[in-house]
């Protein structure tokens, strides 16, 4: 499949028409904080910003264990977004390697084993808008994440073909997107060698059985299961093996948090400095997904179900409480698509007297990490994993 | 050079196809705000922070834009822009949803802007 500029413009025009129709039919959908709008190739998502585009997935799409491509969230740091033609695409692998490579998509598919992994891609700042006190940055709700079956080749295999030198300390990734101003730091991220060579770290060209959507990184993106989406470089076109730490703004200043606050299992030693450490793994988390259109649940009438996920250590249990955490009831876990996937869960309604309640949901993983009642405030608003709390009505 | 070209293309697409983006609130400093800030991002980045848009918040954000993102502005520009943001997007503006802006009437029916610039990626 090739995307060219004409198709892009056609997409825009259809999105324009679609949004116009949507605005007539669906004005009640808009919520106070966000505006529902259309993007090329996407259903209506909650818009945070137009340019660069940042759009989150409405919760109802998380009722599917795999998030549909056309509802998958969109997040860009810079406003100049490339439209890359697949036949013209080249991936450049260089730096501290014996044999620099330039590979086409066809080369990748033909020369390396093609593998799949189901993994959650979650923005480091997902739920930032829920922090109290507020924290500057994109004011995400619950939907800056998605779960997909990613298909591609192992980064480790490509680096082996290039002859990664033993002196390499990090692998850096650059992409075809850009900021409007030349002076703005290009969005480049790096990984420690251990994560780069992990067999689940992929260069992915497919998502849920289709080519990557344009706004999710067509034609190639990095997939880093267990780690937050900041590392999942979209429109990837350059891989550089480095003998010293990557020092650009996006590594040395952004996407960092106080080291002592979070019990990280998967660390990034060459980027740790003083009190700050890069955000790495996804915190254990859960979400209730079965709310009615008003955002609440009706006991006995609504389903009581949701999803849980973590950094790949594996979900051990999900529990719900109807008495502000005094007692917890264990939920039933559903299909297991692998350790990095959303894990669906469900529960039966307990007998409750008529009235208003709040249900709390929390997940724990196999390493003993549990969600917290109140998220840990940190300067950039990362790793929000407080219990999900939803109003419940019990009607006679 | 190619970046300038595609940036211009983007702006043309934005202006021609989609008059979707919210526009900056009316008030002193608006023109300078548009000139210095809007080439890189839409004004909804600002609106999103208005509920806690104290002077300290806006000063820190303008400083971040200058230091980290290299937004081109003088100290004097920055002061005018911070003043504008505090006045128009400060926590006192509880009427944000009703505020009269040139675009307020279309903001809820707006469409996707021309996001994709097409053509050549930056050379690796």
XYZ file of C-alpha atoms in Angstrom:
520
model
C 0.000 0.000 0.000
C 1.370 3.349 -0.956
C 0.358 6.640 0.545
C 0.998 9.617 -1.611
C 0.047 13.199 -1.264
C -3.064 12.891 -3.382
C -4.407 10.147 -1.161
C -3.558 12.223 1.850
C -5.521 15.166 0.536
C -8.407 12.904 -0.398
C -8.287 11.589 3.138
C -8.436 15.120 4.429
C -11.399 15.978 2.287
C -13.307 12.896 3.387
C -12.407 13.639 6.983
C -13.736 17.148 6.465
C -17.018 15.840 5.134
C -17.173 13.174 7.834
C -16.554 15.690 10.572
C -19.162 18.031 9.159
C -21.741 15.246 9.222
C -20.569 14.196 12.665
C -20.961 17.701 13.965
C -24.559 17.811 12.886
C -25.449 14.382 14.185
C -23.289 14.159 17.239
C -23.060 17.497 19.006
C -24.034 15.806 22.258
C -20.879 13.706 22.151
C -18.600 16.626 22.926
C -17.326 16.660 26.465
C -16.394 19.767 28.352
C -12.629 19.380 28.235
C -12.235 18.060 24.739
C -13.721 18.324 21.314
C -14.538 15.313 19.210
C -13.152 15.561 15.727
C -12.090 13.567 12.727
C -8.615 12.798 11.437
C -7.695 11.092 8.158
C -8.131 7.351 8.622
C -9.526 7.703 12.133
C -12.908 7.547 13.800
C -13.834 10.515 15.979
C -11.276 10.805 18.764
C -11.017 13.264 21.627
C -8.928 16.148 20.416
C -6.426 17.731 22.743
C -4.570 19.737 20.130
C -4.776 20.314 16.404
C -1.135 21.015 15.577
C 0.899 19.041 16.296
C -2.001 16.572 16.406
C -2.714 14.976 19.765
C -5.900 12.930 19.976
C -6.951 10.338 22.531
C -9.011 7.187 22.241
C -12.480 7.194 23.838
C -12.697 4.580 26.597
C -15.361 2.503 24.860
C -12.792 1.316 22.301
C -10.892 -0.415 25.106
C -13.746 -2.928 25.405
C -11.868 -4.747 22.651
C -8.641 -6.295 23.900
C -6.943 -5.086 20.722
C -7.541 -1.416 20.040
C -8.828 -0.835 16.488
C -6.307 0.908 14.248
C -8.786 3.606 13.312
C -9.381 4.434 16.978
C -5.748 4.257 18.098
C -4.501 7.429 19.780
C -2.350 9.966 17.933
C 0.540 11.817 19.491
C 3.119 14.052 17.787
C 5.769 16.327 19.257
C 6.373 18.234 16.034
C 4.001 19.628 13.432
C 5.754 18.601 10.221
C 4.471 15.091 9.600
C 5.848 13.168 6.662
C 3.874 11.231 4.129
C 6.333 8.522 3.159
C 5.906 6.371 0.073
C 6.559 2.728 0.908
C 8.654 1.918 -2.208
C 10.867 4.937 -1.603
C 11.322 4.249 2.086
C 14.839 3.503 3.337
C 16.044 2.701 6.818
C 19.592 3.821 7.528
C 21.597 1.880 10.155
C 24.922 3.340 11.146
C 27.129 4.585 13.928
C 29.094 2.045 15.908
C 28.544 -0.903 13.562
C 30.886 -2.924 11.353
C 28.651 -2.730 8.255
C 26.342 0.280 7.887
C 23.131 -0.755 6.143
C 20.450 0.891 4.070
C 17.332 -1.272 3.972
C 14.027 -1.019 2.137
C 10.789 -2.378 3.533
C 11.160 -5.280 1.149
C 14.664 -5.964 2.480
C 13.300 -6.065 6.020
C 10.497 -8.465 5.136
C 12.717 -10.708 3.018
C 15.984 -10.848 4.942
C 14.856 -11.232 8.533
C 12.439 -13.483 10.430
C 9.058 -11.775 10.668
C 7.605 -11.973 14.175
C 4.620 -10.649 16.120
C 4.025 -9.318 19.595
C 0.885 -7.968 21.247
C 1.822 -4.932 23.299
C 0.381 -1.823 24.893
C 1.670 1.475 23.539
C 1.010 4.027 26.282
C 2.132 7.635 26.433
C 4.274 8.393 29.494
C 1.866 11.205 30.293
C -1.358 9.239 29.929
C -3.862 10.561 32.542
C -1.722 13.661 33.182
C -4.896 15.741 33.159
C -6.051 13.870 36.274
C -3.150 14.974 38.470
C -4.088 17.181 41.386
C -2.490 19.692 41.617
C -2.409 20.079 37.832
C 0.807 19.573 35.896
C 1.722 21.385 32.670
C 1.820 19.330 29.504
C -0.790 17.649 27.343
C -3.828 17.204 29.564
C -4.516 13.595 28.675
C -7.427 11.669 30.070
C -7.443 7.859 30.005
C -6.978 7.318 26.280
C -3.352 8.072 25.384
C -2.788 4.365 24.919
C -3.715 1.392 22.807
C -3.025 -2.310 22.486
C -2.132 -3.878 19.146
C -0.640 -6.928 17.503
C 2.586 -5.573 16.019
C 4.296 -7.422 13.187
C 7.797 -6.765 12.034
C 11.397 -7.832 12.493
C 13.559 -7.938 15.580
C 15.800 -4.924 16.061
C 18.391 -7.366 17.420
C 18.471 -9.238 14.103
C 18.983 -6.033 12.116
C 21.743 -4.860 14.464
C 23.407 -8.266 14.199
C 23.378 -8.000 10.399
C 25.013 -4.584 10.701
C 27.627 -5.964 13.086
C 26.951 -3.984 16.238
C 30.267 -3.169 17.880
C 30.859 -4.218 21.473
C 31.660 -0.602 22.338
C 28.043 0.472 21.708
C 26.264 1.758 24.803
C 22.920 2.962 23.413
C 20.969 2.727 20.177
C 19.421 6.008 18.989
C 16.390 6.357 16.725
C 15.444 9.214 14.415
C 12.442 9.686 12.194
C 11.085 11.533 9.206
C 8.999 13.998 11.202
C 10.340 17.451 12.011
C 9.625 20.680 13.798
C 8.720 23.742 11.723
C 11.778 25.537 13.094
C 15.213 24.174 12.263
C 16.445 25.144 15.719
C 13.936 23.030 17.634
C 15.546 19.791 18.844
C 14.767 16.922 16.508
C 12.812 14.138 18.215
C 15.476 11.483 18.754
C 15.282 8.828 21.461
C 17.675 6.133 22.535
C 17.480 2.744 24.226
C 20.026 0.896 26.319
C 21.638 -2.031 24.500
C 19.837 -4.513 26.737
C 16.410 -3.256 25.673
C 17.411 -2.740 22.044
C 18.581 -6.350 21.795
C 15.586 -7.774 23.649
C 13.851 -10.261 21.330
C 10.489 -8.515 21.801
C 11.789 -5.122 20.604
C 10.671 -4.825 16.985
C 10.821 -2.701 13.900
C 7.133 -3.005 13.042
C 5.469 -2.447 9.699
C 2.061 -3.891 10.539
C -0.461 -3.254 13.251
C -3.403 -5.605 13.786
C -2.825 -7.213 10.403
C -2.680 -4.003 8.379
C 0.077 -1.593 7.386
C 0.666 0.979 10.117
C -1.804 3.859 9.857
C -0.120 7.050 8.653
C -0.729 8.766 11.975
C 0.697 5.812 13.898
C 4.028 5.828 12.106
C 3.696 4.477 8.559
C 5.668 2.771 7.167
C 7.873 1.667 10.100
C 7.939 2.265 13.818
C 9.867 1.029 16.775
C 7.922 -1.227 19.158
C 9.339 -1.395 22.683
C 7.044 -3.698 24.670
C 6.806 -2.809 28.341
C 8.228 0.691 27.918
C 6.237 3.862 27.442
C 5.418 5.212 23.992
C 8.080 7.923 24.037
C 10.518 5.265 22.789
C 8.192 3.896 20.105
C 9.551 6.147 17.351
C 7.112 6.576 14.448
C 8.177 7.021 10.792
C 11.502 5.524 11.862
C 14.193 6.042 9.233
C 17.519 6.099 11.038
C 19.180 3.904 13.662
C 22.486 4.993 15.148
C 24.614 2.878 17.491
C 26.264 5.162 20.037
C 29.338 4.654 22.202
C 28.231 7.401 24.590
C 24.847 8.491 25.948
C 22.498 10.410 23.654
C 22.402 13.930 25.072
C 19.669 15.737 23.150
C 16.820 17.551 24.911
C 14.410 14.613 24.542
C 16.734 12.340 26.481
C 18.618 14.614 28.869
C 15.761 16.909 29.948
C 12.372 15.637 28.808
C 10.722 12.381 29.865
C 12.494 12.263 33.197
C 11.273 11.873 36.728
C 12.738 11.831 40.225
C 14.614 8.601 40.663
C 13.463 7.768 44.156
C 9.736 8.095 43.532
C 9.035 5.006 41.481
C 10.134 1.415 42.010
C 11.459 0.828 38.511
C 12.440 -2.705 37.626
C 13.647 -1.939 34.107
C 16.181 0.870 34.270
C 18.301 2.885 31.887
C 21.629 3.278 33.728
C 23.548 5.240 31.091
C 20.859 7.942 31.176
C 20.455 8.192 34.938
C 21.913 11.367 36.332
C 21.782 12.727 39.833
C 18.207 12.733 40.990
C 16.494 12.119 37.661
C 15.919 8.984 35.677
C 14.224 8.481 32.312
C 10.688 7.167 32.298
C 11.020 3.562 31.205
C 8.497 0.870 32.034
C 4.719 1.160 32.051
C 3.290 1.237 35.581
C 0.734 -1.412 36.557
C -2.698 -0.044 35.779
C -6.342 -0.858 35.120
C -9.401 0.728 33.607
C -13.134 0.087 33.820
C -14.459 0.151 30.271
C -18.168 -0.666 30.496
C -19.583 2.693 31.515
C -22.889 3.912 30.130
C -22.792 6.964 27.847
C -22.968 9.273 30.877
C -19.779 7.791 32.300
C -21.424 5.904 35.153
C -22.423 2.294 35.804
C -25.866 0.986 36.685
C -25.529 -1.922 39.108
C -26.988 -5.142 37.792
C -27.701 -3.581 34.417
C -24.326 -2.420 33.121
C -21.592 -4.945 32.681
C -18.736 -4.612 35.122
C -15.595 -5.153 33.137
C -12.349 -3.600 32.059
C -8.691 -4.114 31.266
C -5.424 -4.291 33.191
C -1.821 -4.056 32.026
C 1.730 -3.495 33.163
C 5.273 -3.545 31.810
C 5.192 -7.224 30.900
C 5.753 -8.734 34.327
C 2.200 -10.032 34.036
C -1.112 -9.182 35.693
C -1.624 -11.207 38.853
C -5.053 -9.963 39.867
C -7.628 -7.215 39.476
C -9.915 -6.249 42.358
C -12.880 -3.924 42.750
C -14.141 -2.157 45.850
C -17.538 -0.597 46.522
C -16.644 0.779 49.965
C -13.735 3.137 49.262
C -11.141 0.436 49.543
C -12.257 -1.119 52.865
C -12.889 -4.445 51.157
C -11.860 -5.701 47.746
C -13.440 -8.357 45.542
C -11.355 -10.335 43.114
C -12.301 -10.187 39.417
C -12.141 -12.886 36.784
C -9.303 -12.473 34.281
C -10.019 -13.025 30.582
C -8.023 -13.956 27.501
C -4.265 -13.763 27.794
C -2.638 -12.364 24.646
C 0.792 -12.225 26.233
C 2.497 -10.334 29.024
C 2.561 -6.924 27.312
C -1.111 -6.956 26.285
C -4.207 -5.523 27.887
C -5.698 -8.298 30.037
C -9.487 -8.139 30.073
C -11.339 -8.760 33.342
C -14.925 -8.909 34.551
C -16.809 -9.142 37.811
C -20.315 -9.899 39.006
C -22.275 -7.220 40.794
C -22.542 -7.657 44.549
C -25.867 -7.137 46.339
C -26.047 -3.406 47.044
C -28.818 -1.357 48.658
C -30.325 1.372 46.478
C -28.229 4.504 46.279
C -25.099 6.048 44.853
C -21.738 4.332 45.094
C -18.343 4.541 43.561
C -16.529 1.473 42.285
C -12.760 1.450 42.488
C -10.613 -0.858 40.382
C -7.009 -1.784 41.014
C -4.565 -4.230 39.466
C -1.491 -5.943 40.846
C 1.255 -7.605 38.848
C 3.288 -10.734 39.460
C 6.166 -8.688 40.865
C 3.877 -7.458 43.650
C 3.419 -3.936 42.264
C -0.075 -2.602 42.976
C -1.894 0.490 41.801
C -2.033 3.345 44.269
C -4.983 5.261 45.729
C -3.446 8.610 44.826
C -0.941 9.005 42.023
C 2.527 10.148 42.968
C 2.912 13.821 42.006
C 6.005 14.355 39.873
C 7.177 17.386 37.911
C 6.095 16.240 34.448
C 3.039 14.217 35.380
C 4.150 10.735 34.385
C 3.159 7.257 35.586
C -0.374 8.086 36.724
C -1.754 4.820 37.974
C -4.282 5.667 40.650
C -7.299 3.370 41.047
C -9.915 3.981 38.400
C -13.041 5.290 40.146
C -16.457 5.277 38.501
C -19.861 6.332 39.890
C -22.369 3.521 40.357
C -26.133 3.879 40.622
C -28.141 1.160 42.297
C -31.774 1.367 41.299
C -34.532 -0.730 42.783
C 15.359 24.265 2.488
C 12.974 21.366 2.101
C 11.703 21.943 5.613
C 10.845 25.525 4.770
C 9.071 24.327 1.668
C 6.999 21.770 3.502
C 6.272 24.152 6.314
C 4.893 26.605 3.799
C 2.909 23.785 2.219
C 1.551 22.898 5.637
C 0.515 26.455 6.320
C -1.155 26.692 2.924
C -3.045 23.486 3.557
C -4.001 24.707 6.992
C -5.280 27.997 5.720
C -6.996 26.590 2.668
C -8.532 23.284 3.639
C -9.310 23.595 7.264
C -10.140 26.742 9.120
C -10.335 24.427 12.034
C -7.894 25.606 14.571
C -9.113 27.744 17.412
C -7.853 31.289 17.180
C -6.065 33.270 19.824
C -8.195 35.319 22.208
C -8.525 39.013 21.448
C -6.384 41.267 23.564
C -3.198 43.266 23.768
C -0.227 41.155 22.702
C -2.246 38.865 20.464
C -0.384 39.696 17.271
C 2.991 39.089 18.870
C 1.747 35.835 20.385
C 0.617 34.661 16.948
C 3.856 35.732 15.314
C 6.126 34.039 17.834
C 4.162 30.938 18.830
C 1.733 29.827 16.183
C 4.200 28.683 13.553
C 4.913 25.657 15.743
C 1.641 24.914 17.541
C -2.044 25.617 17.656
C -3.618 27.752 20.372
C -5.392 24.796 21.979
C -2.060 24.085 23.699
C -2.742 27.338 25.523
C -6.430 26.771 26.219
C -5.610 23.395 27.736
C -3.604 25.081 30.489
C -5.940 27.977 31.194
C -7.609 26.327 34.191
C -4.298 26.630 36.038
C -2.737 29.394 33.957
C -1.088 31.441 36.673
C 1.678 33.899 35.881
C 4.204 31.391 37.214
C 2.819 28.734 34.856
C 2.943 30.995 31.801
C 6.402 32.276 32.647
C 7.696 28.732 32.962
C 6.060 27.655 29.712
C 7.370 30.611 27.719
C 10.826 30.008 29.173
C 10.594 26.354 28.174
C 9.545 27.287 24.655
C 12.493 29.669 24.339
C 15.164 27.508 25.940
C 14.170 24.005 24.917
C 12.254 24.508 21.675
C 14.221 27.589 20.594
C 11.165 29.743 19.979
C 12.590 32.950 18.532
C 11.729 35.849 20.819
C 13.445 38.609 22.701
C 13.085 39.160 26.445
C 10.716 42.000 25.648
C 8.616 39.794 23.392
C 8.458 37.172 26.115
C 7.194 39.700 28.642
C 4.444 40.916 26.309
C 3.429 37.327 25.545
C 3.377 36.266 29.200
C 1.231 39.294 30.043
C -1.131 38.415 27.211
C -1.384 34.787 28.349
C -2.010 35.737 31.979
C -4.731 38.186 30.959
C -6.440 35.998 28.384
C -5.713 32.494 29.659
C -5.314 33.001 33.382
C -7.268 31.208 36.077
C -9.481 34.274 36.467
C -10.929 33.470 33.060
C -13.566 31.042 34.259
C -15.577 32.002 31.197
C -13.143 30.306 28.873
C -15.811 28.319 27.126
C -17.919 31.407 26.479
C -15.110 33.835 25.831
C -15.506 35.795 22.657
C -12.877 34.744 20.223
C -12.953 35.004 16.483
C -13.223 31.234 16.249
C -15.331 30.295 19.208
C -18.391 29.743 17.130
C -16.682 27.200 14.919
C -14.464 25.462 17.416
C -16.927 22.693 18.178
C -17.663 21.909 14.580
C -14.149 22.206 13.334
C -12.471 19.565 11.267
C -9.088 18.015 11.073
C -6.516 20.462 9.827
C -4.078 19.638 7.080
C -1.838 17.537 9.194
C 0.221 15.783 6.660
C 2.643 17.702 4.580
C 3.264 14.996 2.039
C 6.317 14.345 -0.037
C 9.873 13.961 0.964
C 10.915 13.158 4.469
C 13.897 15.005 5.798
C 17.047 13.300 4.568
C 18.387 10.991 7.247
